[in-house]
mmCIF file of C-alpha atoms (C1' of nucleotides) in Angstrom:
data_model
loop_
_atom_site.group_PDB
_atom_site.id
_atom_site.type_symbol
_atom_site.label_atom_id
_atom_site.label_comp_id
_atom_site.label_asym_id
_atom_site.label_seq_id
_atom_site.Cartn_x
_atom_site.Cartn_y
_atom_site.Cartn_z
ATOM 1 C CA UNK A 236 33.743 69.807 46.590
ATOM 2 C CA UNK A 237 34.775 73.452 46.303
ATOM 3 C CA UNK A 238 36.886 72.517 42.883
ATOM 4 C CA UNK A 239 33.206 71.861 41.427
ATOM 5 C CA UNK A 240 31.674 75.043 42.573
ATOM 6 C CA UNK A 241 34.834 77.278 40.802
ATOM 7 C CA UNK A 242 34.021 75.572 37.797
ATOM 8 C CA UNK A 243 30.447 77.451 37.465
ATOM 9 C CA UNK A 244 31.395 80.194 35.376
ATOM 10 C CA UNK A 245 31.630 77.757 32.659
ATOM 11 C CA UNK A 246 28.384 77.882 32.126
ATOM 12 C CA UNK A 247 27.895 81.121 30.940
ATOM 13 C CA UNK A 248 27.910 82.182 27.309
ATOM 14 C CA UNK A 249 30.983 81.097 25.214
ATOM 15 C CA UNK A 250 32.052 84.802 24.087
ATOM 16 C CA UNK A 251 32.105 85.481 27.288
ATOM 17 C CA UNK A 252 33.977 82.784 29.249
ATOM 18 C CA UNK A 253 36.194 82.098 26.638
ATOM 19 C CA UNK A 254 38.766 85.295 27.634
ATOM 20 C CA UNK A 255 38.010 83.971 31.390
ATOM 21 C CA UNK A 256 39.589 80.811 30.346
ATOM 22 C CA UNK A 257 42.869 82.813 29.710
ATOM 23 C CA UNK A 258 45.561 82.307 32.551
ATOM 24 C CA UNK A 259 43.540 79.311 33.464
ATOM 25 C CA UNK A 260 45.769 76.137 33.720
ATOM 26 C CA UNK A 261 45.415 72.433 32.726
ATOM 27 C CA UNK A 262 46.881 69.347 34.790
ATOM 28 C CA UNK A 263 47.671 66.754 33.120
ATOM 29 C CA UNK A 264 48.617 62.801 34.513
ATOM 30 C CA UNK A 265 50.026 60.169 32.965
ATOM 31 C CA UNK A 266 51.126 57.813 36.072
ATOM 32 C CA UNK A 267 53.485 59.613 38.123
ATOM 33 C CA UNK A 268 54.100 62.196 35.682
ATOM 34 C CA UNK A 269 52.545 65.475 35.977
ATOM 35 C CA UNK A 270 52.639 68.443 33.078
ATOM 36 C CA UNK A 271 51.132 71.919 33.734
ATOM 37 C CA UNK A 272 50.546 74.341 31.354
ATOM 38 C CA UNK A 273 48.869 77.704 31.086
ATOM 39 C CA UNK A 274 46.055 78.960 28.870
ATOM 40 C CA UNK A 275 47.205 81.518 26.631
ATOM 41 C CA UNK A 276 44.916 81.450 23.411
ATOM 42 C CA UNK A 277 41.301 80.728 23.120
ATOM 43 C CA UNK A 278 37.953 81.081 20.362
ATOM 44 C CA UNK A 279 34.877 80.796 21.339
ATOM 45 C CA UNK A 280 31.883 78.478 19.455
ATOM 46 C CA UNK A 281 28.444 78.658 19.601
ATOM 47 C CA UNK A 282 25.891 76.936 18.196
ATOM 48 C CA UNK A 283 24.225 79.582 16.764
ATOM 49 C CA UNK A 284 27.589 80.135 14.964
ATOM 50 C CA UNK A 285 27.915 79.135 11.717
ATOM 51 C CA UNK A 286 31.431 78.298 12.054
ATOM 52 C CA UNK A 287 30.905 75.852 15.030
ATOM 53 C CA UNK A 288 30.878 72.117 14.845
ATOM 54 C CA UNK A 289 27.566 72.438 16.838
ATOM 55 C CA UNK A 290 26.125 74.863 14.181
ATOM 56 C CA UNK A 291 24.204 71.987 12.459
ATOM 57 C CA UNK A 292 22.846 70.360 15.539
ATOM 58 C CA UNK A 293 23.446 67.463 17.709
ATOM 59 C CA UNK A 294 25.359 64.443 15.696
ATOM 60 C CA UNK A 295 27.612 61.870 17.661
ATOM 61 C CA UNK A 296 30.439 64.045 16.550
ATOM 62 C CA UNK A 297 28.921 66.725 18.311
ATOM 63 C CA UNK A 298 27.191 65.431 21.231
ATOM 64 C CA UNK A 299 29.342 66.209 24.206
ATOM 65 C CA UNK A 300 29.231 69.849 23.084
ATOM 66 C CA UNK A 301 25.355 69.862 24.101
ATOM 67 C CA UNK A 302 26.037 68.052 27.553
ATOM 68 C CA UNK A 303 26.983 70.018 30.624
ATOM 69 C CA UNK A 304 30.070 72.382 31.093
ATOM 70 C CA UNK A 305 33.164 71.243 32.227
ATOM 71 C CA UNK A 306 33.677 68.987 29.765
ATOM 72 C CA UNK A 307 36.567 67.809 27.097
ATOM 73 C CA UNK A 308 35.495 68.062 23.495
ATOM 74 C CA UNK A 309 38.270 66.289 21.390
ATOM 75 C CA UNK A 310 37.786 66.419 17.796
ATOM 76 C CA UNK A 311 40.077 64.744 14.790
ATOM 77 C CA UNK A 312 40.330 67.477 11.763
ATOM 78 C CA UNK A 313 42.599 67.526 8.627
ATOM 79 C CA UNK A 314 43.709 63.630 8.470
ATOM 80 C CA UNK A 315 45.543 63.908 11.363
ATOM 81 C CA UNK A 316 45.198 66.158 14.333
ATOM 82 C CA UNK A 317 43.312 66.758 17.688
ATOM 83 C CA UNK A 318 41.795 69.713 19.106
ATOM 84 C CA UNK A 319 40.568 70.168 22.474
ATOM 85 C CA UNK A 320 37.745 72.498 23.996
ATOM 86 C CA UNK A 321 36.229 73.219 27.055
ATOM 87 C CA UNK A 322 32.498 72.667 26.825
ATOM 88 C CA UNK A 323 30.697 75.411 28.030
ATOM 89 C CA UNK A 324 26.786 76.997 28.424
ATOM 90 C CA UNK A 325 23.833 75.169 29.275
ATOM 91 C CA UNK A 326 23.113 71.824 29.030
ATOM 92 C CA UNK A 327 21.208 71.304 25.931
ATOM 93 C CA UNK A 328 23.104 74.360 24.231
ATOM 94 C CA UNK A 329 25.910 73.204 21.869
ATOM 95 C CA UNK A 330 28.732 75.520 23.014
ATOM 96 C CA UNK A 331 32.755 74.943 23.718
ATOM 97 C CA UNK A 332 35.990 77.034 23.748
ATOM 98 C CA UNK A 333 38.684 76.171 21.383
ATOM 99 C CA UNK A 334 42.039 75.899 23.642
ATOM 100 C CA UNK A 335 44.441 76.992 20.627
ATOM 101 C CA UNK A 336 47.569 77.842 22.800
ATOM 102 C CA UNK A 337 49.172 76.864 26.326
ATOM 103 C CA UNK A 338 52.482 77.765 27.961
ATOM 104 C CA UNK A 339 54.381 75.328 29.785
ATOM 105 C CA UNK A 340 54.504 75.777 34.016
ATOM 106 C CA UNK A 341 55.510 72.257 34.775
ATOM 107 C CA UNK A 342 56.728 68.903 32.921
ATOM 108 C CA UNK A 343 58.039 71.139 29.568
ATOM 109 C CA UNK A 344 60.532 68.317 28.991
ATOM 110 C CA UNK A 345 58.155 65.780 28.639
ATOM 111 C CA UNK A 346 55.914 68.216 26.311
ATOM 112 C CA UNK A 347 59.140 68.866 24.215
ATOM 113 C CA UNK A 348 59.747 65.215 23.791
ATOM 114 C CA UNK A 349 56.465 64.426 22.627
ATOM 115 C CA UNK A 350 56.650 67.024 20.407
ATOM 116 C CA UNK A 351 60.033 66.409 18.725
ATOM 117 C CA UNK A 352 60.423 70.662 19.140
ATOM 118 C CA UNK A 353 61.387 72.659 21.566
ATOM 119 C CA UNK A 354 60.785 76.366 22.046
ATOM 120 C CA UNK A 355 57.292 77.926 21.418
ATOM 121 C CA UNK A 356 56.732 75.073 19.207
ATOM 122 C CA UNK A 357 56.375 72.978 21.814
ATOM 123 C CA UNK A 358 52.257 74.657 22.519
ATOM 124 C CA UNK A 359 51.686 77.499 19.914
ATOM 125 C CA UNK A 360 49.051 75.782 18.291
ATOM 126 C CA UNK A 361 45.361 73.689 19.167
ATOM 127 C CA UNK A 362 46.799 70.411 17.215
ATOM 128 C CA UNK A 363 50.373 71.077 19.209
ATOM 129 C CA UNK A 364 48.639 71.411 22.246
ATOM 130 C CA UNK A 365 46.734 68.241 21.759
ATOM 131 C CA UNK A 366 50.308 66.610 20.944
ATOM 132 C CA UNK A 367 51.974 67.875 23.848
ATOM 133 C CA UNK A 368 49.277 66.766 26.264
ATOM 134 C CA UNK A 369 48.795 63.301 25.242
ATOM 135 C CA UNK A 370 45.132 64.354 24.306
ATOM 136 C CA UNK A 371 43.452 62.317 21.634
ATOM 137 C CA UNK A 372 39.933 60.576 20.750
ATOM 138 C CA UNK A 373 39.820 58.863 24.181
ATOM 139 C CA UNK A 374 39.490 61.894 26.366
ATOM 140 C CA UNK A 375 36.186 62.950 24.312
ATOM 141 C CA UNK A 376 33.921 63.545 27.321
ATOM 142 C CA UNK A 377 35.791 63.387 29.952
ATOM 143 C CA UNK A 378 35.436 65.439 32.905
ATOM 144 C CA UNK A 379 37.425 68.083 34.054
ATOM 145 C CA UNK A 380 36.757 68.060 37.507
ATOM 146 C CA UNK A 381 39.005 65.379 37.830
ATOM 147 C CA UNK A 382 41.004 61.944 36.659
ATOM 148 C CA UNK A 383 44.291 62.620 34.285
ATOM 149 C CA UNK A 384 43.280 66.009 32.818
ATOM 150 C CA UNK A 385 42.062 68.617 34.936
ATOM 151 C CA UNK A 386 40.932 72.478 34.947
ATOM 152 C CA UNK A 387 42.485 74.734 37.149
ATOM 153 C CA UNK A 388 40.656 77.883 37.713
ATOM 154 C CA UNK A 389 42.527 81.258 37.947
ATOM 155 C CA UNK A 390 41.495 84.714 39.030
ATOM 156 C CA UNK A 391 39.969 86.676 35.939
ATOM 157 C CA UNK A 392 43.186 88.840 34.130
ATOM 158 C CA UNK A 393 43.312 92.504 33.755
ATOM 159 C CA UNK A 394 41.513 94.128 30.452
ATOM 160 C CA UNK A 395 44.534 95.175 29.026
ATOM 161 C CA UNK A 396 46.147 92.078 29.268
ATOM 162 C CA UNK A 397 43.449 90.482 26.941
ATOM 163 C CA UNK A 398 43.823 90.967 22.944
ATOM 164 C CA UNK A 399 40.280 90.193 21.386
ATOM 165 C CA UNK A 400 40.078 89.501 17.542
ATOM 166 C CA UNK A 401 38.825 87.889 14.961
ATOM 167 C CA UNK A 402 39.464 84.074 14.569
ATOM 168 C CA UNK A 403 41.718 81.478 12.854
ATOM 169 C CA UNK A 404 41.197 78.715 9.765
ATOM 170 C CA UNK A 405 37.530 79.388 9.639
ATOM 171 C CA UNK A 406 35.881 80.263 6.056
ATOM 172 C CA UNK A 407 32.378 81.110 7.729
ATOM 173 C CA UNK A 408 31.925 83.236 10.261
ATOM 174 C CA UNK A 409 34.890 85.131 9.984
ATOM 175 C CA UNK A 410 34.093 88.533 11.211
ATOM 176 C CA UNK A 411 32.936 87.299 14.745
ATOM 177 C CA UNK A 412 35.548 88.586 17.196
ATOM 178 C CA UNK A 413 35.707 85.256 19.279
ATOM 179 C CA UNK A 414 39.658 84.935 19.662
ATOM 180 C CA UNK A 415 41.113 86.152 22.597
ATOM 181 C CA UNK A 416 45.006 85.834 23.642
ATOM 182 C CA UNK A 417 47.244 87.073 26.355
ATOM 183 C CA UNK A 418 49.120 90.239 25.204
ATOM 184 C CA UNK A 419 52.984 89.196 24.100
ATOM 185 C CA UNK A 420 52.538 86.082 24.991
ATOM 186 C CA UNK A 421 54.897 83.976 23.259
ATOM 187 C CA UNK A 422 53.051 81.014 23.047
ATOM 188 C CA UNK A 423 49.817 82.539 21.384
ATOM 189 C CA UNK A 424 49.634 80.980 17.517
ATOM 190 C CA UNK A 425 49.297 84.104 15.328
ATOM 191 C CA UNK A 426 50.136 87.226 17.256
ATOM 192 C CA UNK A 427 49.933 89.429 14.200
ATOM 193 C CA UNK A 428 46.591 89.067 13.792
ATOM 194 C "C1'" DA B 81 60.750 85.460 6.341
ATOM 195 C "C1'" DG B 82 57.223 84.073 3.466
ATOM 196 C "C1'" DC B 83 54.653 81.186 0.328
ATOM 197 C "C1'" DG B 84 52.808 76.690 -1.476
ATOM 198 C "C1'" DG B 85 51.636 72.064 -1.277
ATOM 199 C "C1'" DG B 86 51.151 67.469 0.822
ATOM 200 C "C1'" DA B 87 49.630 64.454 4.504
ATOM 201 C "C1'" DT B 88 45.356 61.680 5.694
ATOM 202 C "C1'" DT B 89 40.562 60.485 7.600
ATOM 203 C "C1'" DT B 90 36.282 61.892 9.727
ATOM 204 C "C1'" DT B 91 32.068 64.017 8.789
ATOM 205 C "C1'" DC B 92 28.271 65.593 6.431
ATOM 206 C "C1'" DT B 93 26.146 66.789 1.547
ATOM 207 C "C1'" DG C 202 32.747 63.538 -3.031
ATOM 208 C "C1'" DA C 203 34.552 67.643 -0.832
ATOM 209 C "C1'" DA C 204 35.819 70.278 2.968
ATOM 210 C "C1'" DA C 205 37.956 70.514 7.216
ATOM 211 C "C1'" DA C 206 38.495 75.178 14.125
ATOM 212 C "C1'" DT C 207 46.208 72.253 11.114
ATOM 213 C "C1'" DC C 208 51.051 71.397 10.826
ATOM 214 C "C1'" DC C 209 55.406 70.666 8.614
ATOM 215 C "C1'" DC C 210 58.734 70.721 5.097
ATOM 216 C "C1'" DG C 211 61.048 72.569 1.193
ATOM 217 C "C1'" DC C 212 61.647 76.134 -2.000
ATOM 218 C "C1'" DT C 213 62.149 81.001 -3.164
ATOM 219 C "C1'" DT C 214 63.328 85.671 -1.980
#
DNA sequence: AGCGGGATTTTCT
DNA sequence: GAAAATCCCGCTT
């Protein structure tokens, strides 16, 4: 009951919960196996955005971005990899938050396996992250609240941990400054930028 | 360390 | 028919 009250901020505007999300973690279960893992890199999309999926309106692709918050959008890009966001907003508004890196707290052994890499490699990356979390077409939708992949909500971090900047394999919309990152954190994708 | 290209399929024009 | 919210490998410095 009180896990789906600390779940509300979700539903405010993606700019703005997106560096909320940071330090956030994600539970993950696959039988008795349990992974863990810390957000360290987020981008936010909007649909008024016209580098967001939801840009163009509601499609099938598209349509759990328009449900409620609290959500898993999974989408398949370049041939052959998954990314996972957090929907977010209103229902009816076609919003989500890109989870691009994680860190590992718990289960990095089964993350490194799955991964064939060990290191940073491991979760530096929104298709890696995907990989190391067993998350693919068939969590599209699925709620966060509970079940095999959960949201774990964390006290908001300090300004000056937070690194806000512009974001990553986009060729519209470039200039919005929706990625944010944990400061030297090793996991985040692109720190240089 | 940095660049360039290939993989591979869903989605929308 | 082309682009895509990417990753990995191999080649060159």
């Amino acid at each position: 009951m009180a896990s789906e009250l600390n779940l509300q901020f979700l539903e405010g505007v993606a700019s703005e919960v997106a560096p909320r999300l940071l330090g956030c973690e994600l539970e993950r279960r696959e039988g008795n196996q349990v992974i863990r893992v810390k957000i360290v890199e987020t981008e936010a999309y909007d649909q008024t955005d016209v580098a967001s999926h939801s840009y163009k309106g509601r499609t099938q692709r598209t349509d759990v971005m328009f449900g409620p918050a609290g959500y898993l959008y999974v989408y398949f890009t370049y041939g052959m990899h998954y990314c996972c966001n957090i929907v977010v907003g209103k229902e009816g508004h076609g919003a989500a938050v890109l989870i691009r890196a994680v860190e590992p707290v718990e289960g990095s052994e089964i993350m490194a396996a799955r991964r064939g890499k060990s290191g940073v490699d491991i979760s530096n990356g929104p298709a890696k992250v995907c990989q190391a979390l067993a998350i693919d077409k068939k969590l599209n939708g699925h709620d966060l609240r509970s079940g095999v992949l959960r949201l774990i909500p964390k006290p908001d971090l300090p300004d000056e941990m937070i690194v806000q900047t512009v974001r990553v394999g986009i060729s519209q919309g470039k200039d919005l400054p929706w990625r944010f990152y944990i400061k030297s954190n090793p996991y985040v994708s692109r720190p240089n930028s």
